[in-house]
Short mmCIF file of C-alpha atoms in Angstrom, two decimals:
data_model
loop_
_atom_site.label_atom_id
_atom_site.label_comp_id
_atom_site.label_asym_id
_atom_site.label_seq_id
_atom_site.Cartn_x
_atom_site.Cartn_y
_atom_site.Cartn_z
CA MET W 627 185.90 66.73 -9.35
CA LYS W 628 188.25 68.68 -11.61
CA ILE W 629 189.74 71.99 -10.56
CA HIS W 630 191.73 74.33 -12.81
CA HIS W 631 194.09 77.09 -11.79
CA TRP W 632 197.04 78.99 -13.24
CA PHE W 633 200.60 78.38 -12.15
CA ARG W 634 203.85 80.35 -12.64
CA GLU W 635 205.54 80.29 -16.07
CA SER W 636 202.31 79.72 -18.01
CA PHE W 637 201.84 76.18 -16.77
CA PHE W 638 198.21 75.11 -16.61
CA TYR W 639 197.36 72.67 -13.89
CA SER W 640 194.40 70.35 -14.06
CA ILE W 641 194.21 68.57 -10.73
CA VAL W 642 191.98 65.52 -10.78
CA ILE W 643 191.12 64.24 -7.35
CA LEU W 644 190.55 60.60 -6.49
CA THR W 645 190.62 59.68 -2.83
CA LEU W 646 190.00 56.07 -1.88
CA PHE W 647 190.18 54.37 1.48
CA LEU W 648 190.72 50.70 2.25
CA ALA W 649 187.11 50.00 3.19
CA SER W 650 186.58 49.05 6.84
CA ASN W 651 190.27 48.87 7.69
CA ILE W 652 190.73 52.60 8.30
CA ASP W 653 190.11 54.40 11.55
CA ILE W 654 190.02 57.99 10.39
CA ALA W 655 189.91 59.30 13.95
CA SER W 656 193.27 57.67 14.73
CA ALA W 657 194.96 58.94 11.56
CA THR W 658 197.12 61.96 12.30
CA TYR W 659 199.18 64.45 10.32
CA PRO W 660 200.44 68.01 10.79
CA PRO W 661 198.11 70.94 10.00
CA ASP W 662 197.53 71.88 6.37
CA PRO W 663 198.29 75.24 4.77
CA THR W 664 195.28 77.53 4.62
CA GLU W 665 195.56 77.78 0.83
CA ASN W 666 197.72 76.63 -2.08
CA ILE W 667 201.29 77.91 -2.15
CA PRO W 668 202.34 78.12 -5.83
CA TRP W 669 205.89 77.31 -6.93
CA SER W 670 207.55 80.75 -6.92
CA CYS W 671 211.03 80.14 -8.34
CA ASN W 672 212.60 79.11 -11.64
CA THR W 673 213.08 75.47 -12.72
CA PHE W 674 216.68 75.45 -13.92
CA SER W 675 218.79 74.13 -11.04
CA VAL W 676 218.89 72.64 -7.56
CA THR W 677 219.09 76.23 -6.29
CA ASP W 678 215.62 76.82 -7.76
CA ILE W 679 214.27 73.68 -6.07
CA GLU W 680 215.62 74.86 -2.73
CA CYS W 681 214.24 78.35 -3.40
CA ALA W 682 210.72 77.05 -4.12
CA PHE W 683 210.54 74.71 -1.11
CA ASN W 684 211.92 77.34 1.25
CA ALA W 685 209.52 79.99 -0.06
CA ALA W 686 206.67 77.55 0.56
CA ARG W 687 207.93 76.80 4.06
CA LYS W 688 208.12 80.51 4.87
CA THR W 689 204.56 81.00 3.64
CA GLU W 690 203.32 77.96 5.58
CA ASN W 691 205.01 79.29 8.72
CA THR W 692 203.23 82.61 8.22
CA GLN W 693 199.87 80.94 7.57
CA LEU W 694 200.04 78.51 10.50
CA GLY W 695 202.32 80.23 12.99
CA THR W 696 204.81 77.36 12.77
CA SER W 697 208.61 77.35 12.69
CA ILE W 698 209.53 74.83 10.00
CA PRO W 699 213.26 75.32 9.26
CA MET W 700 214.62 76.10 5.83
CA LEU W 701 216.03 73.38 3.56
CA SER W 702 219.62 73.15 2.45
CA LEU W 703 219.83 70.81 -0.55
CA PRO W 704 223.03 69.11 -1.75
CA ASP W 705 224.99 70.92 -4.45
CA GLN W 706 224.08 70.45 -8.11
CA GLY W 707 226.56 67.66 -8.76
CA ALA W 708 225.49 65.65 -5.72
CA TRP W 709 221.80 66.16 -6.53
CA ASP W 710 222.24 65.12 -10.15
CA ALA W 711 223.97 61.94 -8.99
CA LEU W 712 220.86 60.81 -7.07
CA SER W 713 218.23 58.56 -8.64
CA ASP W 714 214.61 59.71 -8.92
CA GLY W 715 213.76 57.63 -5.88
CA GLU W 716 216.63 59.05 -3.85
CA LYS W 717 215.59 62.61 -4.68
CA ALA W 718 212.01 61.87 -3.64
CA LEU W 719 213.18 60.17 -0.45
CA TRP W 720 215.41 63.12 0.41
CA LEU W 721 212.57 65.63 0.01
CA ILE W 722 209.86 63.49 1.65
CA ASN W 723 212.01 62.65 4.66
CA ARG W 724 213.09 66.26 5.04
CA GLU W 725 209.42 67.30 5.07
CA ARG W 726 208.68 64.67 7.72
CA ILE W 727 211.75 65.21 9.90
CA ASP W 728 211.40 68.99 9.92
CA ARG W 729 207.85 68.58 11.24
CA GLY W 730 208.93 66.16 13.96
CA ILE W 731 207.68 63.03 12.17
CA THR W 732 209.65 59.79 11.98
CA PRO W 733 211.11 59.45 8.46
CA LEU W 734 210.74 56.63 5.96
CA HIS W 735 213.26 53.79 6.19
CA GLY W 736 214.36 54.09 2.59
CA LEU W 737 213.84 52.87 -0.95
CA GLU W 738 213.06 49.21 -1.54
CA THR W 739 213.53 47.26 -4.77
CA ASN W 740 210.16 45.51 -4.82
CA VAL W 741 208.16 48.68 -4.10
CA THR W 742 210.15 50.56 -6.72
CA GLN W 743 209.46 47.78 -9.22
CA VAL W 744 205.72 48.01 -8.59
CA ALA W 745 205.77 51.80 -9.01
CA GLN W 746 207.92 51.70 -12.15
CA THR W 747 205.85 48.98 -13.80
CA TYR W 748 202.65 50.92 -13.24
CA ALA W 749 204.16 54.22 -14.44
CA GLN W 750 205.22 52.50 -17.67
CA TYR W 751 201.80 50.87 -18.03
CA LEU W 752 200.08 54.25 -17.78
CA MET W 753 202.46 55.71 -20.34
CA ASP W 754 202.22 52.83 -22.81
CA ASN W 755 198.42 52.68 -22.65
CA ASN W 756 197.67 56.43 -22.67
CA ALA W 757 196.01 55.89 -19.32
CA PHE W 758 195.92 57.64 -15.96
CA GLY W 759 194.34 56.72 -12.64
CA HIS W 760 194.75 54.28 -9.79
CA THR W 761 192.87 51.36 -11.34
CA ALA W 762 193.81 51.69 -15.01
CA ASP W 763 195.22 48.13 -15.12
CA GLY W 764 192.17 46.62 -13.40
CA ARG W 765 193.81 46.50 -9.98
CA ASP W 766 193.94 48.96 -7.11
CA PRO W 767 197.27 50.04 -5.54
CA TRP W 768 197.02 47.51 -2.71
CA GLU W 769 196.48 44.68 -5.19
CA ARG W 770 199.46 45.75 -7.29
CA LEU W 771 201.68 45.80 -4.23
CA GLU W 772 200.44 42.51 -2.83
CA ASP W 773 200.77 40.80 -6.22
CA ASN W 774 204.52 41.24 -5.80
CA PRO W 775 205.62 37.93 -4.15
CA SER W 776 208.01 39.50 -1.62
CA ILE W 777 205.54 42.18 -0.55
CA GLY W 778 202.55 39.84 -0.58
CA ALA W 779 204.33 37.38 1.72
CA CYS W 780 205.29 39.91 4.42
CA PHE W 781 203.30 43.11 4.92
CA ASP W 782 201.57 44.77 7.84
CA PHE W 783 197.90 45.31 7.15
CA LEU W 784 198.00 49.09 7.02
CA GLU W 785 196.47 51.62 4.67
CA VAL W 786 199.03 51.67 1.84
CA ALA W 787 199.01 54.80 -0.34
CA GLU W 788 199.74 55.74 -3.92
CA ASN W 789 200.17 59.22 -5.36
CA LEU W 790 200.24 59.91 -9.09
CA ALA W 791 201.32 62.93 -11.12
CA ASN W 792 201.19 63.52 -14.87
CA PHE W 793 203.07 66.41 -16.51
CA SER W 794 202.39 66.99 -20.23
CA THR W 795 203.86 69.45 -22.72
CA SER W 796 203.89 70.32 -26.42
CA GLY W 797 207.66 70.67 -26.06
CA ILE W 798 210.31 67.99 -25.70
CA SER W 799 211.15 68.05 -21.98
CA ILE W 800 209.81 68.87 -18.52
CA SER W 801 212.04 70.17 -15.74
CA PHE W 802 212.21 68.43 -12.36
CA PRO W 803 209.05 66.29 -12.59
CA VAL W 804 209.88 64.30 -9.45
CA GLU W 805 210.77 67.33 -7.35
CA ARG W 806 207.74 69.26 -8.57
CA SER W 807 205.46 66.29 -7.88
CA ILE W 808 206.59 66.28 -4.25
CA TYR W 809 206.12 70.04 -4.10
CA LEU W 810 202.59 69.94 -5.53
CA TRP W 811 201.54 67.12 -3.23
CA MET W 812 202.92 69.06 -0.24
CA TYR W 813 202.08 72.69 -0.96
CA ALA W 814 199.53 73.02 -3.79
CA ASP W 815 197.07 70.27 -2.88
CA ALA W 816 194.08 72.24 -1.59
CA PRO W 817 191.78 70.99 -4.40
CA SER W 818 192.25 67.43 -3.07
CA SER W 819 191.68 68.52 0.54
CA TRP W 820 195.42 67.98 1.00
CA GLY W 821 195.11 64.24 0.43
CA HIS W 822 198.54 63.91 -1.23
CA ARG W 823 200.14 65.88 1.59
CA HIS W 824 198.47 63.72 4.23
CA ALA W 825 199.85 60.60 2.55
CA ILE W 826 203.37 62.03 2.67
CA LEU W 827 203.14 63.22 6.29
CA TRP W 828 200.92 60.51 7.82
CA TYR W 829 201.96 58.95 11.16
CA PRO W 830 202.48 56.79 13.15
CA TYR W 831 203.42 53.38 11.67
CA ASP W 832 203.83 49.90 13.07
CA ASP W 833 207.53 50.08 13.91
CA ASN W 834 208.08 46.35 14.30
CA SER W 835 210.89 45.52 11.87
CA GLY W 836 214.33 46.82 11.01
CA PRO W 837 216.08 49.53 13.04
CA MET W 838 213.87 51.23 15.63
CA GLY W 839 212.30 54.42 14.28
CA GLN W 840 212.97 53.42 10.68
CA GLU W 841 209.83 51.72 9.41
CA GLY W 842 208.45 51.67 5.88
CA PHE W 843 209.67 51.56 2.30
CA LEU W 844 209.24 53.99 -0.59
CA GLY W 845 209.19 53.30 -4.33
CA ILE W 846 209.16 55.88 -7.13
CA GLY W 847 208.28 55.08 -10.74
CA ARG W 848 208.82 57.44 -13.68
CA ALA W 849 207.87 57.03 -17.33
CA SER W 850 208.48 59.56 -20.11
CA GLY W 851 207.25 59.94 -23.68
CA PRO W 852 204.23 60.90 -25.81
CA HIS W 853 200.97 60.51 -23.90
CA ASN W 854 197.31 61.11 -24.70
CA GLY W 855 198.04 63.32 -27.69
CA TRP W 856 200.78 65.34 -26.01
CA ASN W 857 204.24 65.47 -27.53
CA PHE W 858 205.92 64.65 -24.24
CA ALA W 859 204.80 63.67 -20.76
CA GLU W 860 206.27 62.59 -17.43
CA ILE W 861 204.26 60.22 -15.24
CA ILE W 862 205.35 59.85 -11.62
CA VAL W 863 204.08 57.04 -9.37
CA MET W 864 204.76 56.96 -5.64
CA ASN W 865 204.09 53.74 -3.71
CA VAL W 866 204.81 52.82 -0.10
CA PHE W 867 204.82 49.59 1.88
CA ASP W 868 205.04 48.64 5.56
CA PRO W 869 206.98 45.37 5.98
CA CYS W 870 205.94 42.72 8.48
CA SER W 871 207.92 41.98 11.64
CA VAL W 872 210.00 39.22 10.01
CA TRP W 873 211.06 41.11 6.88
CA ASN W 874 214.57 40.03 5.91
CA TYR W 875 216.58 43.24 5.64
CA GLN W 876 219.77 41.32 4.87
CA THR W 877 218.56 39.83 1.57
CA THR W 878 216.54 42.78 0.28
CA ASN W 879 218.01 45.76 -1.52
CA ASN W 880 216.91 48.47 0.91
CA ILE W 881 218.48 51.86 0.17
CA ALA W 882 218.51 54.45 2.94
CA LEU W 883 220.16 57.79 2.24
CA PRO W 884 223.13 58.31 4.57
CA TRP W 885 222.22 61.87 5.53
CA ILE W 886 218.57 61.22 6.37
CA PRO W 887 216.66 58.67 8.49
CA LEU W 888 213.49 56.70 7.62
CA LEU W 889 209.50 55.62 7.79
CA LEU W 890 206.40 54.94 5.69
CA LEU W 891 203.46 56.88 4.36
CA TYR W 892 200.09 55.35 3.80
CA ASN W 893 196.30 55.61 3.73
CA LEU W 894 194.62 57.74 1.08
CA PHE W 895 195.85 58.26 -2.43
CA ASP W 896 195.15 60.85 -5.09
CA ASP W 897 196.27 61.77 -8.56
CA THR W 898 197.47 64.99 -10.15
CA GLN W 899 197.53 65.84 -13.84
CA ILE W 900 199.64 68.81 -14.88
CA THR W 901 199.56 70.13 -18.41
CA ASP W 902 201.93 72.68 -19.90
CA ASN W 903 199.66 74.82 -22.06
CA TYR W 904 202.25 76.63 -24.11
#
């Protein structure tokens, strides 16, 4: 299914939905997540600075509170210098964990080198091969994760998720592709029945390794360049992984942000293609 709609600043969004489940290993009835917005909440601010990111997320939270009668608090992002100093993965972790924590959900543990490597390798593959989708390299997301030796040797058999986003433009740059990917998955995902959002907010997880209440690793991949006839594109890949009970936290490069706690997101995965039409 392909759904088209207009977005602020003349951006044209083509959202392609692909939702897959891990066959018989999913109990949909036991899968839980907070309520969804009643309709898409478009990005309503500029895209020049961290102030604009905060503006857009807080405007969306206000609208969601009005739609659902909830009381999600407003965000307060780090200042521009601190935000710019974060990696793509750290920015995604900050936003994802804030969305989880502010809804009373246990956060992700942090970034993990192996999961990040899987996500980055696949993002670059999609870019280099003018491809897009969850099985473009002949493997599904679970196979890509489990083909990593460290992950394959120690994972809990849960419904791992992958989200994809593809921003394309006739220009030479795209502002805040990671931040806007998180936003779209959270607040403008109605055409996918909120599948991206559910992946970000899904709970609970098998909290059997590492510090209590801090289960699950996140990896973010990002590839930039010409893609499928467009002058410039940004491809964002989000992968997550739930380590087994004997995961060695001492020998693995696990990065948890100091101002936020931790957890994992899993289950269904979707993809989003976003094309700048001007």
